[in-house]
PDB file of C-alpha atoms and ligand atoms in Angstrom:
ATOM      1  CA  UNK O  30      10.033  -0.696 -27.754  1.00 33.00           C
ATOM      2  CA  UNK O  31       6.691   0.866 -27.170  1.00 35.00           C
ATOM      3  CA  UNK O  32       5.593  -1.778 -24.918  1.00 39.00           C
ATOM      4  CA  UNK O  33       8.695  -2.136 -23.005  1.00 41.00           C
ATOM      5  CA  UNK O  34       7.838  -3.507 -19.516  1.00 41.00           C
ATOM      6  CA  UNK O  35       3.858  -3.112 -20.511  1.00 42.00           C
ATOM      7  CA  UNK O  36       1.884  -5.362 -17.757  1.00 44.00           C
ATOM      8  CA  UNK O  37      -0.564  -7.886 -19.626  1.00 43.00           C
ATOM      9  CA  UNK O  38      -4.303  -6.478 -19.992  1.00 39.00           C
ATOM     10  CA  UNK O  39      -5.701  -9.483 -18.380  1.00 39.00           C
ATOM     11  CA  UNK O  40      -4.657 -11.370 -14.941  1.00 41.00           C
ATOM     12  CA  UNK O  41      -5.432 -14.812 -14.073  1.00 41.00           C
ATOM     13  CA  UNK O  42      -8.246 -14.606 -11.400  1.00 41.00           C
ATOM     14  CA  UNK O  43      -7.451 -16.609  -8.576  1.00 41.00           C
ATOM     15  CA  UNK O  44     -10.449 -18.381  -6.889  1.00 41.00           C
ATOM     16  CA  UNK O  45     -12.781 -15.844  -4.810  1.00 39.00           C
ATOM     17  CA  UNK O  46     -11.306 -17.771  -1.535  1.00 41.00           C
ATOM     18  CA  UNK O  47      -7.607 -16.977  -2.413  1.00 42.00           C
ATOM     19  CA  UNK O  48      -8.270 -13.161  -3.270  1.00 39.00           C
ATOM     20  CA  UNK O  49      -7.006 -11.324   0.080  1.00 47.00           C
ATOM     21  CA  UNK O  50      -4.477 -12.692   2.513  1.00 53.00           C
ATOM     22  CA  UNK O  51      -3.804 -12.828   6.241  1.00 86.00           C
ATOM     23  CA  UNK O  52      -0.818 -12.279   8.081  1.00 93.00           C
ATOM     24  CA  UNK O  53      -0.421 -12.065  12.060  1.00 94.00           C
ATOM     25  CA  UNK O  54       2.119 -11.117  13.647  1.00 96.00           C
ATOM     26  CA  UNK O  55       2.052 -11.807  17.405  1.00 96.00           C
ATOM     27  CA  UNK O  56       4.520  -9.966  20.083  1.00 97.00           C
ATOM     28  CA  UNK O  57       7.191 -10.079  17.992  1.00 97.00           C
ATOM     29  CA  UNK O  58      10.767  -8.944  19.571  1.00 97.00           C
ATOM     30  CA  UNK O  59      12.885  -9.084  16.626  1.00 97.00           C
ATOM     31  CA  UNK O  60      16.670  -8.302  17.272  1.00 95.00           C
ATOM     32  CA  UNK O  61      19.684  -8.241  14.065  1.00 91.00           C
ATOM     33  CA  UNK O  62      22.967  -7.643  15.494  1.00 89.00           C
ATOM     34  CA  UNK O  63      23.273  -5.372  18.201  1.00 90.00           C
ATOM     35  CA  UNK O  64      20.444  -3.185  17.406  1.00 91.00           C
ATOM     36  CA  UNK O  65      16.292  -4.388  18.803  1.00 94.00           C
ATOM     37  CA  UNK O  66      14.432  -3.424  15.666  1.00 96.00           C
ATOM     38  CA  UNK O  67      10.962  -4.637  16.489  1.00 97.00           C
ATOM     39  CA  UNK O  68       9.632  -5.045  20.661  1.00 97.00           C
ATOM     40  CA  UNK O  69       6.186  -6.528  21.264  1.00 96.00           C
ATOM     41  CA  UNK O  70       5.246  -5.787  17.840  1.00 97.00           C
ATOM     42  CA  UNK O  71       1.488  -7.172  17.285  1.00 97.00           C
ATOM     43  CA  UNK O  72      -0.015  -6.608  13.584  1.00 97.00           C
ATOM     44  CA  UNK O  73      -2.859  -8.053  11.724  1.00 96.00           C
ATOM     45  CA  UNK O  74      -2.506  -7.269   8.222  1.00 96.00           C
ATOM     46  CA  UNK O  75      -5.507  -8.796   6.629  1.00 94.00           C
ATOM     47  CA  UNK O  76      -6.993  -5.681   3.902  1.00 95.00           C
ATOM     48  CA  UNK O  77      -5.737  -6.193   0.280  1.00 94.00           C
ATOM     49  CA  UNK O  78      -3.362  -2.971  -0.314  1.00 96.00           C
ATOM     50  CA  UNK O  79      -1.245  -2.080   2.650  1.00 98.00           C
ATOM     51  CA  UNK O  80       1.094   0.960   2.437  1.00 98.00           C
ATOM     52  CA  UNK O  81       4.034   1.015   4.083  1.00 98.00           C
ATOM     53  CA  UNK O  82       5.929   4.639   5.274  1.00 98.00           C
ATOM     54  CA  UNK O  83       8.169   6.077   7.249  1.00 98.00           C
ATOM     55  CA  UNK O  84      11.794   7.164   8.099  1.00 98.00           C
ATOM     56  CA  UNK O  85      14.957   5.588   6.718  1.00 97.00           C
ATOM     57  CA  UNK O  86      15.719   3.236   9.651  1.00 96.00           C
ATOM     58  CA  UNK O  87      12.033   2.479  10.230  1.00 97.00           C
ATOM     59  CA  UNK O  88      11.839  -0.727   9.992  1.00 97.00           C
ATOM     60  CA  UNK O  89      10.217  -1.228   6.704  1.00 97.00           C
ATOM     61  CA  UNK O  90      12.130  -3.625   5.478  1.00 96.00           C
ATOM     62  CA  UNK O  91      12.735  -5.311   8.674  1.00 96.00           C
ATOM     63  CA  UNK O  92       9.092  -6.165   9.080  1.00 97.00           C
ATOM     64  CA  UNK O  93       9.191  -7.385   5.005  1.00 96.00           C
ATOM     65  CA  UNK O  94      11.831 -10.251   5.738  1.00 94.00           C
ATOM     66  CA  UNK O  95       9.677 -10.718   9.153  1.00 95.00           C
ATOM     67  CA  UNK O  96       6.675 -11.481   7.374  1.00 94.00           C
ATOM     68  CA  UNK O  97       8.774 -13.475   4.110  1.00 91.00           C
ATOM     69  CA  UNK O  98      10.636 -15.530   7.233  1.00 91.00           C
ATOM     70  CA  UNK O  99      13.940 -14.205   5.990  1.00 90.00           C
ATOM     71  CA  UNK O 100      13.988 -13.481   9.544  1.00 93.00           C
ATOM     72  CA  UNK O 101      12.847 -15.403  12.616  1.00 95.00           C
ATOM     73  CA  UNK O 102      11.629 -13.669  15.419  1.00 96.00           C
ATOM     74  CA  UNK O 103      13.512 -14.026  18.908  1.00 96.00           C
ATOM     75  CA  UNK O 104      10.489 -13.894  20.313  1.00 97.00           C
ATOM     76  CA  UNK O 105       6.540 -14.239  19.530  1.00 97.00           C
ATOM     77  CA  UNK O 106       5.410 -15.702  16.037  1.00 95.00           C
ATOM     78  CA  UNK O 107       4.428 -14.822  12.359  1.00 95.00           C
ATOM     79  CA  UNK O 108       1.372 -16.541  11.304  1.00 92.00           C
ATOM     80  CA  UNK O 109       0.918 -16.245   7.167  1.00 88.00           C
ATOM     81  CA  UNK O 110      -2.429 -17.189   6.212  1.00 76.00           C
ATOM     82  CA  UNK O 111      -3.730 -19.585   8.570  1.00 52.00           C
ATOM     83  CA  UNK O 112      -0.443 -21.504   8.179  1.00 49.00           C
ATOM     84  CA  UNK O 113       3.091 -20.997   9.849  1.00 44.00           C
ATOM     85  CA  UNK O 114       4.097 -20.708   6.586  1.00 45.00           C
ATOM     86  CA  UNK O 115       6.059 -18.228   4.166  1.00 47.00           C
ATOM     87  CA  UNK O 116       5.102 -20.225   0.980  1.00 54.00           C
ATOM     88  CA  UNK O 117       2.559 -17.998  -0.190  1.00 82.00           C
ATOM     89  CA  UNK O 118       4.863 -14.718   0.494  1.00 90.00           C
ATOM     90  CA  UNK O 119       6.988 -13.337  -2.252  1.00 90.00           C
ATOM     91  CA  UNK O 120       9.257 -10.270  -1.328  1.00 91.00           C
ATOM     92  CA  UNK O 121      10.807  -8.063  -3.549  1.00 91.00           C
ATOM     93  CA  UNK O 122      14.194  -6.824  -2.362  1.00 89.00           C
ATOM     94  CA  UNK O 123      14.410  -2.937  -1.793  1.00 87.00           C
ATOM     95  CA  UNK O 124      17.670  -3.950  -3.928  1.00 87.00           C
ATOM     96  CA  UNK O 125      17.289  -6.042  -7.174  1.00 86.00           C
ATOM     97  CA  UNK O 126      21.001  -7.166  -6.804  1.00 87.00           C
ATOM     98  CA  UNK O 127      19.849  -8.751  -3.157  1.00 87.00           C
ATOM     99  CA  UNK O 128      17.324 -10.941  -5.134  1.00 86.00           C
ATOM    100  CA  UNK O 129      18.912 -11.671  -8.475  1.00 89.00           C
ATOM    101  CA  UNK O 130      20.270 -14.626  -8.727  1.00 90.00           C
ATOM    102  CA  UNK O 131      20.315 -15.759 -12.142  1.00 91.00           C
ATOM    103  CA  UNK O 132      22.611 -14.204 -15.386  1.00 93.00           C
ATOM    104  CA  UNK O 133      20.062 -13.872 -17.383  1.00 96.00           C
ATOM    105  CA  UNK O 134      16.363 -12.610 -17.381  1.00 96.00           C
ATOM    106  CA  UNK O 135      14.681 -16.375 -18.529  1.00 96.00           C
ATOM    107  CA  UNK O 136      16.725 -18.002 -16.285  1.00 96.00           C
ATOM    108  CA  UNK O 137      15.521 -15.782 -13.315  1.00 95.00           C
ATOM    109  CA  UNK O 138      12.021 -16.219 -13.959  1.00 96.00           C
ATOM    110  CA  UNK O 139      12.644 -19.897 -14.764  1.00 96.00           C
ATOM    111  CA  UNK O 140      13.980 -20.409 -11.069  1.00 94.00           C
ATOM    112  CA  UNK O 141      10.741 -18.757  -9.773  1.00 92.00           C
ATOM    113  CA  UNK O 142       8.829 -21.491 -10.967  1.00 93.00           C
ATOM    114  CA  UNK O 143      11.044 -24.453 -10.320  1.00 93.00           C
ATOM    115  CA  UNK O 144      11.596 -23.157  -7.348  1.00 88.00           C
ATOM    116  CA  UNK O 145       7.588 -23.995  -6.567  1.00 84.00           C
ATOM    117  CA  UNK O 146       7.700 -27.508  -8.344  1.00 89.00           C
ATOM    118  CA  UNK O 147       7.354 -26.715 -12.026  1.00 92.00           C
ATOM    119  CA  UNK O 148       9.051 -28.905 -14.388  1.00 95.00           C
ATOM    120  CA  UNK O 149      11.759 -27.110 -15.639  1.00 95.00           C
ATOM    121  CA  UNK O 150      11.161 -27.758 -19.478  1.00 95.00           C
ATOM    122  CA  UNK O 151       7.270 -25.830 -18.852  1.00 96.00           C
ATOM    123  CA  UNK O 152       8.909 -23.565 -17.093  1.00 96.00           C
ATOM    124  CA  UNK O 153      11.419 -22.255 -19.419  1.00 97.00           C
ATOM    125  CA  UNK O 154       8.226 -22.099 -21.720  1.00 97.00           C
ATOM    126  CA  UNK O 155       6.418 -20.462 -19.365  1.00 97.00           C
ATOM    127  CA  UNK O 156       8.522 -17.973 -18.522  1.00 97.00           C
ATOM    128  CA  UNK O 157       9.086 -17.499 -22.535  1.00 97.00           C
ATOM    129  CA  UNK O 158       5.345 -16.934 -22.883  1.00 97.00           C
ATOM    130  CA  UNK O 159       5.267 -14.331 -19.905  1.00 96.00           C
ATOM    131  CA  UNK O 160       8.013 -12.384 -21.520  1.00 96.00           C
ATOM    132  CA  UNK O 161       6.502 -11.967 -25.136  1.00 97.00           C
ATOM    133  CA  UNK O 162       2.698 -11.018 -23.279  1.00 94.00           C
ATOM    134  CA  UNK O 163       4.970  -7.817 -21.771  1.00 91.00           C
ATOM    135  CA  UNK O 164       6.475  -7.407 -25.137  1.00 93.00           C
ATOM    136  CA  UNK O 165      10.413  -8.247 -23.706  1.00 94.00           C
ATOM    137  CA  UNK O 166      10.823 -11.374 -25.839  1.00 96.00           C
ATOM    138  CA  UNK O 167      14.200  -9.637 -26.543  1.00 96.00           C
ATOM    139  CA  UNK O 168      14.891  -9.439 -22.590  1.00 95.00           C
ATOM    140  CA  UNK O 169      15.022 -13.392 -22.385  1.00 96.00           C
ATOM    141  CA  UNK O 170      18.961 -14.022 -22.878  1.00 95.00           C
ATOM    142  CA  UNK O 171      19.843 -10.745 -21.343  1.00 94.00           C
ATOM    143  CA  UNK O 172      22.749 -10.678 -19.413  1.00 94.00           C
ATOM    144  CA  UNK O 173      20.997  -9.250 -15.899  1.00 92.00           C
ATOM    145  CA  UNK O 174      24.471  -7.363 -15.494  1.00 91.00           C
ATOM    146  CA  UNK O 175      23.632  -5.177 -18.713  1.00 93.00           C
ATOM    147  CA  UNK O 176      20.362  -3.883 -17.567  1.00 93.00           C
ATOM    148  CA  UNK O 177      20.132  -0.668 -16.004  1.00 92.00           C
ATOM    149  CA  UNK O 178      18.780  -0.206 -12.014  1.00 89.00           C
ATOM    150  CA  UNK O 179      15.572   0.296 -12.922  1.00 88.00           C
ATOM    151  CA  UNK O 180      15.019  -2.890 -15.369  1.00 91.00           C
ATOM    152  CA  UNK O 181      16.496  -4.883 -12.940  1.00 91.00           C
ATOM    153  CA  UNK O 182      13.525  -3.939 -10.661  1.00 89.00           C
ATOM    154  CA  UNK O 183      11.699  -4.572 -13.283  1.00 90.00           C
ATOM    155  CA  UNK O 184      13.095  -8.129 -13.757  1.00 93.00           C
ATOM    156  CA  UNK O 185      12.341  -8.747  -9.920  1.00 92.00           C
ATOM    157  CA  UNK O 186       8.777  -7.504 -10.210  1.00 90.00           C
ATOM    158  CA  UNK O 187       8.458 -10.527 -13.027  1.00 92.00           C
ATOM    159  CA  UNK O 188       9.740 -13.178 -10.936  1.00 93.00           C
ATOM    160  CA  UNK O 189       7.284 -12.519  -8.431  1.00 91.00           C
ATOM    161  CA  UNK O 190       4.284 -11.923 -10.398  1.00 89.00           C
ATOM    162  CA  UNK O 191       5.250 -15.441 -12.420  1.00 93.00           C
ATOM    163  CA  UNK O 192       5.083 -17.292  -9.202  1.00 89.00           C
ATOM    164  CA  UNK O 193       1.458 -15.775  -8.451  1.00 87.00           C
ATOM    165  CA  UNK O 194       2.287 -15.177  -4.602  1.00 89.00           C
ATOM    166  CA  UNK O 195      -0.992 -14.985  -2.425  1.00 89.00           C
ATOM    167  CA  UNK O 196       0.717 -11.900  -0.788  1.00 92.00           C
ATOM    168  CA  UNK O 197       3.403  -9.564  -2.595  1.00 93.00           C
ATOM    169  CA  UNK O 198       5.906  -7.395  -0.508  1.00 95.00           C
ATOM    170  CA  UNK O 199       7.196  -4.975  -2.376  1.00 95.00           C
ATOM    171  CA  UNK O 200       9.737  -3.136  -0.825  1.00 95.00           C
ATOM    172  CA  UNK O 201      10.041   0.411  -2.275  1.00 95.00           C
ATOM    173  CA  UNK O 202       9.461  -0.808  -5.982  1.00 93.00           C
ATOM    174  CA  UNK O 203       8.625   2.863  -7.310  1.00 93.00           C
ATOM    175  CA  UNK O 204      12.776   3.890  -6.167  1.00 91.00           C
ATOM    176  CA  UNK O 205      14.204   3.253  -9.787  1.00 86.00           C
ATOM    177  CA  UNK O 206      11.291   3.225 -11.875  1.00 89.00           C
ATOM    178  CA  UNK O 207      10.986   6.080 -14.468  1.00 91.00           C
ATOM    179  CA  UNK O 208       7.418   8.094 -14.677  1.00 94.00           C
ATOM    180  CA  UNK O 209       6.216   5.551 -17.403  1.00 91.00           C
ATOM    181  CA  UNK O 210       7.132   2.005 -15.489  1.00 88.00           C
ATOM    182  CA  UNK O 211       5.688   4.221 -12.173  1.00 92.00           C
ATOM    183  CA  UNK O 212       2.462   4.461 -13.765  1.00 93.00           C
ATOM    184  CA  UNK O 213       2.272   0.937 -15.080  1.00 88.00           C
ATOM    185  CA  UNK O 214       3.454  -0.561 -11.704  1.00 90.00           C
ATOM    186  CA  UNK O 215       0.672   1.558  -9.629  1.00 94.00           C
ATOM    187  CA  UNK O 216      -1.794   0.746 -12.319  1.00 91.00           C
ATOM    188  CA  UNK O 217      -0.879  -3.218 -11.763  1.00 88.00           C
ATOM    189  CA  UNK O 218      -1.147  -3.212  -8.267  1.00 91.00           C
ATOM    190  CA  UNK O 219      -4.475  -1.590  -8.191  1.00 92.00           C
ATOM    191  CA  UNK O 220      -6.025  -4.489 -10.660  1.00 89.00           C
ATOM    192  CA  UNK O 221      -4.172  -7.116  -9.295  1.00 88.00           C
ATOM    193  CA  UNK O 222      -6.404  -9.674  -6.904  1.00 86.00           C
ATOM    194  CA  UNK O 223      -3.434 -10.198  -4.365  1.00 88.00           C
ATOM    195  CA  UNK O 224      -3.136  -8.943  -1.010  1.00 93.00           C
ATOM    196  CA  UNK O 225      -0.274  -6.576  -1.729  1.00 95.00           C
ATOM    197  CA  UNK O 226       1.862  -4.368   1.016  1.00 97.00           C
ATOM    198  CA  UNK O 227       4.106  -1.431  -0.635  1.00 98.00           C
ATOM    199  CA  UNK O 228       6.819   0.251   1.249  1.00 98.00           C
ATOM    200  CA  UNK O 229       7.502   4.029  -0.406  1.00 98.00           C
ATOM    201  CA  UNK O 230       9.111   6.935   0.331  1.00 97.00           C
ATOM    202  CA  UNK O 231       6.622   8.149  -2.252  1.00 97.00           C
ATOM    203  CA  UNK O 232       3.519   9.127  -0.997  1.00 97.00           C
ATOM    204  CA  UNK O 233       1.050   9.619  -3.538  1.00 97.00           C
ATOM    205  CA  UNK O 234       1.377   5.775  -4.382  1.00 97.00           C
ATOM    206  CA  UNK O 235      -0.170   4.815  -1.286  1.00 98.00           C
ATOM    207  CA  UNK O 236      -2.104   7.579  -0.356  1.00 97.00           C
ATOM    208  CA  UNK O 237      -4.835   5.947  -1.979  1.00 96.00           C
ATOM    209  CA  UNK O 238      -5.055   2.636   0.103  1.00 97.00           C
ATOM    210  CA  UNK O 239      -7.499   1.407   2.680  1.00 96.00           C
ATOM    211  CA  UNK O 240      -4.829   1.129   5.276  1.00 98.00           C
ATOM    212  CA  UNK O 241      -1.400   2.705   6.078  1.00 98.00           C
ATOM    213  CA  UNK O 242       1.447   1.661   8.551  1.00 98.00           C
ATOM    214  CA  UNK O 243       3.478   4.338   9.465  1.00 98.00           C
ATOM    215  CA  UNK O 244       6.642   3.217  11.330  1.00 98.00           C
ATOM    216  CA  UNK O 245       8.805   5.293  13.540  1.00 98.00           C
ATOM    217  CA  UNK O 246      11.767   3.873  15.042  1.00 97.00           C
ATOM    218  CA  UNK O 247      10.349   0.507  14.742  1.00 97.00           C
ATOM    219  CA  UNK O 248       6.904   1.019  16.648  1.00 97.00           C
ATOM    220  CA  UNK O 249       3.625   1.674  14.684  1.00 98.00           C
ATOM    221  CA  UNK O 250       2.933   5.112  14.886  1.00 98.00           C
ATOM    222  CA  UNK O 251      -0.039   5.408  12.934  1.00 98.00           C
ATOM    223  CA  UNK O 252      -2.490   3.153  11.619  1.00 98.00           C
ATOM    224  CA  UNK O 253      -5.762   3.882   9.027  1.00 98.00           C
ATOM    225  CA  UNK O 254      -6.890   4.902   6.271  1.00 98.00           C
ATOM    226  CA  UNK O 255      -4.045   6.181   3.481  1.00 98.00           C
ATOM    227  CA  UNK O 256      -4.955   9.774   3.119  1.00 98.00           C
ATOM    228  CA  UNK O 257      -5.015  10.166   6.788  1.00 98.00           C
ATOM    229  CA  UNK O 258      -1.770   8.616   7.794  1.00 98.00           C
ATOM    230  CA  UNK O 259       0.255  10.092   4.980  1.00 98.00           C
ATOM    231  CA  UNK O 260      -0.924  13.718   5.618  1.00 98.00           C
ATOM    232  CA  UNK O 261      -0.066  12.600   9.664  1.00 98.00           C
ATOM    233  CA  UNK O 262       3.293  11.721   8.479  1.00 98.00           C
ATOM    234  CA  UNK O 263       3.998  14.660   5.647  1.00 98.00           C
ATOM    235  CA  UNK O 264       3.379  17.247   8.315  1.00 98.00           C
ATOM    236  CA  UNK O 265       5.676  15.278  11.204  1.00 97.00           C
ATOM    237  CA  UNK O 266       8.080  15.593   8.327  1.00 97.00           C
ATOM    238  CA  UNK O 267       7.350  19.588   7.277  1.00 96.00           C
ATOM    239  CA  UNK O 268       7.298  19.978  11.401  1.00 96.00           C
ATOM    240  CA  UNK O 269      10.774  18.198  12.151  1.00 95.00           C
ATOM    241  CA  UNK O 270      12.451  20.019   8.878  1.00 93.00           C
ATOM    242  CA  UNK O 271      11.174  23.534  10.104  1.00 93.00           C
ATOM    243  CA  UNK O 272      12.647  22.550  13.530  1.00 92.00           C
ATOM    244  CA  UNK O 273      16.045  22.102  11.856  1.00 89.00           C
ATOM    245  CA  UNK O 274      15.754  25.142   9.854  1.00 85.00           C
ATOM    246  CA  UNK O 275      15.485  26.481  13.286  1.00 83.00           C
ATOM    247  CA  UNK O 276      18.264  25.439  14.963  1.00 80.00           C
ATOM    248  CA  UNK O 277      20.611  26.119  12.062  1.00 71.00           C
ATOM    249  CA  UNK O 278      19.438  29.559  11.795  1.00 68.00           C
TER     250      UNK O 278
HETATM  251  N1  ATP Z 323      21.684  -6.526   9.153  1.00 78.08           N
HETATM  252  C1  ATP Z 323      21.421  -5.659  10.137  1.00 78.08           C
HETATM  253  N2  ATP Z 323      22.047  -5.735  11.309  1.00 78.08           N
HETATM  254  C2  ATP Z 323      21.776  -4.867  12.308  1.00 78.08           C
HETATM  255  N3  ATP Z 323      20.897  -3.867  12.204  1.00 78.08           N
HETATM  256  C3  ATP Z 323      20.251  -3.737  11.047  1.00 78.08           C
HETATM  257  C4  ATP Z 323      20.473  -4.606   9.958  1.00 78.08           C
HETATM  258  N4  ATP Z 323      19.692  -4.214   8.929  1.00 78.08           N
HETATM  259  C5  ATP Z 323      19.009  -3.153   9.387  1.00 78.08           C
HETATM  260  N5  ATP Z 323      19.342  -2.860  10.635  1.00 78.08           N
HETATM  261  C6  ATP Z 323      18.807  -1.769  11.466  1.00 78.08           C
HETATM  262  O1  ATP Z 323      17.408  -1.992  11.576  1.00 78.08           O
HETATM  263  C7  ATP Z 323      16.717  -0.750  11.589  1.00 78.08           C
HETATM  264  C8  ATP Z 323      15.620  -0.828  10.542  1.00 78.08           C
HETATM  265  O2  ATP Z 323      16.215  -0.945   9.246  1.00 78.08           O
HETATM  266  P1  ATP Z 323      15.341  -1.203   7.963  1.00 78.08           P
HETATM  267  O3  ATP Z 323      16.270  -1.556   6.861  1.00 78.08           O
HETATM  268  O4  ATP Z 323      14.262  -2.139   8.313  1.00 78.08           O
HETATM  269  O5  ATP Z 323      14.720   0.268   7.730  1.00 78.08           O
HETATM  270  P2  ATP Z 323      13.819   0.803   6.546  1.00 78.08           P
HETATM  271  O6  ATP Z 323      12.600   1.410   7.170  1.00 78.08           O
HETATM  272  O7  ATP Z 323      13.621  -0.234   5.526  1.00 78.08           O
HETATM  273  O8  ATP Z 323      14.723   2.010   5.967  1.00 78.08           O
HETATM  274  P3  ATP Z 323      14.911   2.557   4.443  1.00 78.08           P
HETATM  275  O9  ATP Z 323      13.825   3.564   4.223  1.00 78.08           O
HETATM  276  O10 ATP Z 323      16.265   3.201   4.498  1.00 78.08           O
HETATM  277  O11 ATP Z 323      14.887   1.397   3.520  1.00 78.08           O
HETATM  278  C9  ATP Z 323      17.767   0.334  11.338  1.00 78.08           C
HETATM  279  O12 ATP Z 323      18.079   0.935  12.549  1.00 78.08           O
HETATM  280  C10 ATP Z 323      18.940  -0.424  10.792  1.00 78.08           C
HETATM  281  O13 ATP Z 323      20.137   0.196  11.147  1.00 78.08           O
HETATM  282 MG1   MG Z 324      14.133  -0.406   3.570  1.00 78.08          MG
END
């Protein structure tokens, strides 16, 4: 299956007015259990590719289900696109079995446009018609169970991009992809006309962007341009590993 998760040449162009979105987030003191992940956190994430780095623990995907209102703040507010709204978010889980729901692939991508008020019969058509422009017209009655880690990222990535988000989170989508789907993915998200914000562990995928987060221990640590912030954060890392190398000498 040369084409095998291929992205479609083309992408529908959304008006000029609906190209980049906005999200604010104001003061936000977000606590999950015991531990106080975010503390007067204030963001405005308004440029169209936003990378996302930094530590296991970070916060990464704490701030995702922030901003896709998976999680309400104790205290301040998340403003999404001039609306306190999450309809015009669409997250994808760090872990596909988080956001699967579905036994099969059609039926997945199916739900992802009911779910936004498509009739269901045009939307089991729909999502027919998405598969066969990717070349997976065999995925459709796959069992979600059968596919391997990384094609069940894969199947996650399509029911987001079906239901043409304003803003896509992607939470570390690169983790299970091999070299091929990699390439593919990076090459989508630099064509695509939505605001998109990528959480990696890998850097060269966002070392690229116009802007960077880099979280530490749930406070911003740096903020600019891609190249900058990664190289801020690869030597942190080289410093902090050289340290240990140290003390275990
Ligand atoms: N359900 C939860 N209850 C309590 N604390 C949580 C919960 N989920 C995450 N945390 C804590 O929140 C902090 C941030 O976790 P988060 O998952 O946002 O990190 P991350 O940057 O996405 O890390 P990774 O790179 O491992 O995905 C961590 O200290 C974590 O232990
Ligand atoms: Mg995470």
């Amino acid at each position: 299956m040369a084409r095998d998760g291929a992205w479609p040449a083309r992408q529908p162009a959304p008006a000029e007015d609906e190209a980049v979105g906005g999200i604010r987030i104001e003061d936000v003191t977000l606590v999950r259990g015991a531990a106080r992940i975010f503390e007067g956190l204030t963001l405005n994430l308004a440029e169209s590719r936003i990378g996302l780095i930094g530590d296991n623990g970070a916060g990464k995907s704490s701030l995702f289900r922030l901003i896709s209102g998976l999680d309400k703040p104790q205290q301040g507010r998340v403003v999404v696109s001039g609306a306190a709204s999450s309809g015009h978010v669409g997250l994808m889980f760090q872990n596909p079995d988080d956001q699967i729901i579905f036994p099969t692939v059609a039926e997945e991508l199916v739900f992802s446009l009911t779910a936004r008020g498509e009739p269901r019969q045009a939307a089991r058509q729909q999502a027919l018609d998405f598969l066969a422009e990717r070349g997976l017209s065999a995925w459709a009655g796959r069992s979600v169970g059968e596919l391997s880690q990384g094609q069940r990222q894969q199947v996650c990535l399509m029911a987001l991009q079906i239901s043409e988000p304003r803003t896509l989170l992607l939470d570390e989508p690169y983790a299970s992809l091999d070299l091929l789907s990699q390439a593919r993915l990076a090459e989508q998200i630099e064509r695509s006309r939505q605001q998109i914000i990528v959480s990696t562990h890998l850097l060269e995928h966002v070392q690229d962007f116009e802007r960077v987060l880099w979280l530490d221990e749930g406070r911003v640590r740096a903020d600019g341009p891609g190249r900058e912030v990664c190289e801020a954060y690869a030597a942190d890392v080289r410093g902090r590993a050289r340290a240990e190398r140290g003390n275990h000498a």
